[in-house]
Amino acid sequence: MKPQQKHLIREQLEKTVEHLACIRHVQRPVRGWLRSVREALGMSGKQLAGRLGVSPPRITALEKSEQSGSATINTMRQAAEALDCVFVYAVLPRENLYTTVRKQAESLAESRINRVSHSMLLEEQQLSRSDQQKAFATEVENIMRTMPKELWDNHNEL
């Protein structure tokens, strides 16, 4: 994928997740979403089981599996529909995507600069502090523009 396409995809996704930012800090109820919503609706486990076409003990197991994190997305979607609810699934970045990519670009730039600086130090050609800062800024911008494949590699191993 070309760097321009990566930038465009990131910008489009950024707009999408921006609308979901308000749910970033929503916590799952202690008893889980399924049980909390079911009880808030006044629906018994037996009634939900009937709507899902499963046995009542399966509802108890389903609600426990939600709490433990082992419920599947498909099962959660079906249970939500049986509760006349919408199942929402999302992966939301902690920060905006540009900031996340920029931090990674800075990490890669630092790794690259350190390798070059070490070689230059051995040859007694070390850059001044000001030149190091300029080289770092230039490298970060270059990485942001080109989005190299090694951007998300472990930079400690480079």
Short mmCIF file of C-alpha atoms in Angstrom, two decimals, residues 48-149:
data_model
loop_
_atom_site.label_atom_id
_atom_site.label_comp_id
_atom_site.label_asym_id
_atom_site.label_seq_id
_atom_site.Cartn_x
_atom_site.Cartn_y
_atom_site.Cartn_z
CA LEU A 48 -34.45 -14.65 27.04
CA ALA A 49 -33.71 -18.34 26.57
CA GLY A 50 -37.02 -18.70 24.75
CA ARG A 51 -36.20 -15.79 22.46
CA LEU A 52 -32.78 -17.27 21.68
CA GLY A 53 -34.08 -20.83 21.33
CA VAL A 54 -31.77 -22.20 24.03
CA SER A 55 -32.29 -23.71 27.48
CA PRO A 56 -32.43 -21.39 30.55
CA PRO A 57 -29.11 -22.71 31.96
CA ARG A 58 -27.50 -21.57 28.70
CA ILE A 59 -28.43 -17.96 29.58
CA THR A 60 -26.64 -18.25 32.90
CA ALA A 61 -23.61 -19.67 31.09
CA LEU A 62 -23.83 -16.93 28.45
CA GLU A 63 -23.94 -14.16 31.04
CA LYS A 64 -20.96 -15.71 32.85
CA SER A 65 -19.04 -16.04 29.60
CA GLU A 66 -19.61 -12.34 28.91
CA GLN A 67 -18.19 -11.47 32.32
CA SER A 68 -15.16 -13.71 31.83
CA GLY A 69 -14.56 -12.36 28.31
CA SER A 70 -15.01 -15.71 26.58
CA ALA A 71 -18.33 -14.93 24.84
CA THR A 72 -18.01 -14.75 21.08
CA ILE A 73 -18.93 -11.68 19.07
CA ASN A 74 -21.59 -13.67 17.23
CA THR A 75 -23.16 -14.91 20.48
CA MET A 76 -23.18 -11.40 21.92
CA ARG A 77 -24.79 -10.08 18.72
CA GLN A 78 -27.52 -12.74 18.84
CA ALA A 79 -28.20 -12.12 22.53
CA ALA A 80 -28.36 -8.37 21.94
CA GLU A 81 -30.89 -8.88 19.15
CA ALA A 82 -32.96 -11.14 21.41
CA LEU A 83 -32.98 -8.28 23.93
CA ASP A 84 -34.05 -5.90 21.12
CA CYS A 85 -30.70 -4.13 21.45
CA VAL A 86 -27.85 -3.29 19.11
CA PHE A 87 -24.52 -5.00 19.71
CA VAL A 88 -21.64 -2.54 19.36
CA TYR A 89 -18.10 -3.71 18.80
CA ALA A 90 -15.22 -1.32 18.26
CA VAL A 91 -11.49 -0.94 18.72
CA LEU A 92 -10.81 2.67 19.65
CA PRO A 93 -7.34 4.18 19.71
CA ARG A 94 -6.35 5.72 23.05
CA GLU A 95 -5.15 8.84 21.21
CA ASN A 96 -5.86 10.04 17.70
CA LEU A 97 -4.24 7.92 15.01
CA TYR A 98 -1.93 10.70 13.82
CA THR A 99 -0.44 11.04 17.32
CA THR A 100 0.00 7.27 17.63
CA VAL A 101 1.80 7.07 14.27
CA ARG A 102 3.89 10.16 15.10
CA LYS A 103 5.10 8.62 18.38
CA GLN A 104 6.10 5.47 16.53
CA ALA A 105 7.86 7.55 13.86
CA GLU A 106 9.78 9.34 16.61
CA SER A 107 10.80 6.01 18.11
CA LEU A 108 12.05 4.75 14.74
CA ALA A 109 13.83 8.05 14.04
CA GLU A 110 15.55 7.91 17.41
CA SER A 111 16.70 4.36 16.71
CA ARG A 112 18.07 5.35 13.30
CA ILE A 113 19.77 8.49 14.61
CA ASN A 114 21.35 6.57 17.49
CA ARG A 115 22.87 4.03 15.09
CA VAL A 116 24.31 6.76 12.88
CA SER A 117 25.48 8.80 15.87
CA HIS A 118 27.31 5.82 17.29
CA SER A 119 29.19 5.31 14.02
CA MET A 120 29.96 9.02 13.77
CA LEU A 121 31.19 9.06 17.37
CA LEU A 122 33.59 6.23 16.60
CA GLU A 123 34.88 8.24 13.65
CA GLU A 124 35.03 11.42 15.77
CA GLN A 125 32.46 13.15 13.51
CA GLN A 126 29.71 13.65 16.06
CA LEU A 127 26.98 16.21 15.24
CA SER A 128 26.29 19.20 17.46
CA ARG A 129 23.18 19.12 19.64
CA SER A 130 21.42 21.51 17.29
CA ASP A 131 22.32 19.42 14.21
CA GLN A 132 21.11 16.27 16.02
CA GLN A 133 17.74 17.92 16.69
CA LYS A 134 17.43 18.99 13.05
CA ALA A 135 18.37 15.51 11.84
CA PHE A 136 15.81 13.99 14.21
CA ALA A 137 13.02 16.32 13.04
CA THR A 138 13.88 15.67 9.39
CA GLU A 139 13.91 11.92 9.95
CA VAL A 140 10.54 11.99 11.74
CA GLU A 141 8.98 13.95 8.87
CA ASN A 142 10.52 11.58 6.34
CA ILE A 143 9.10 8.57 8.19
CA MET A 144 5.66 10.21 8.47
CA ARG A 145 5.68 10.95 4.74
CA THR A 146 6.96 7.56 3.54
CA MET A 147 5.43 5.25 6.20
CA PRO A 148 8.15 2.57 5.88
CA LYS A 149 7.33 -1.07 6.51
#
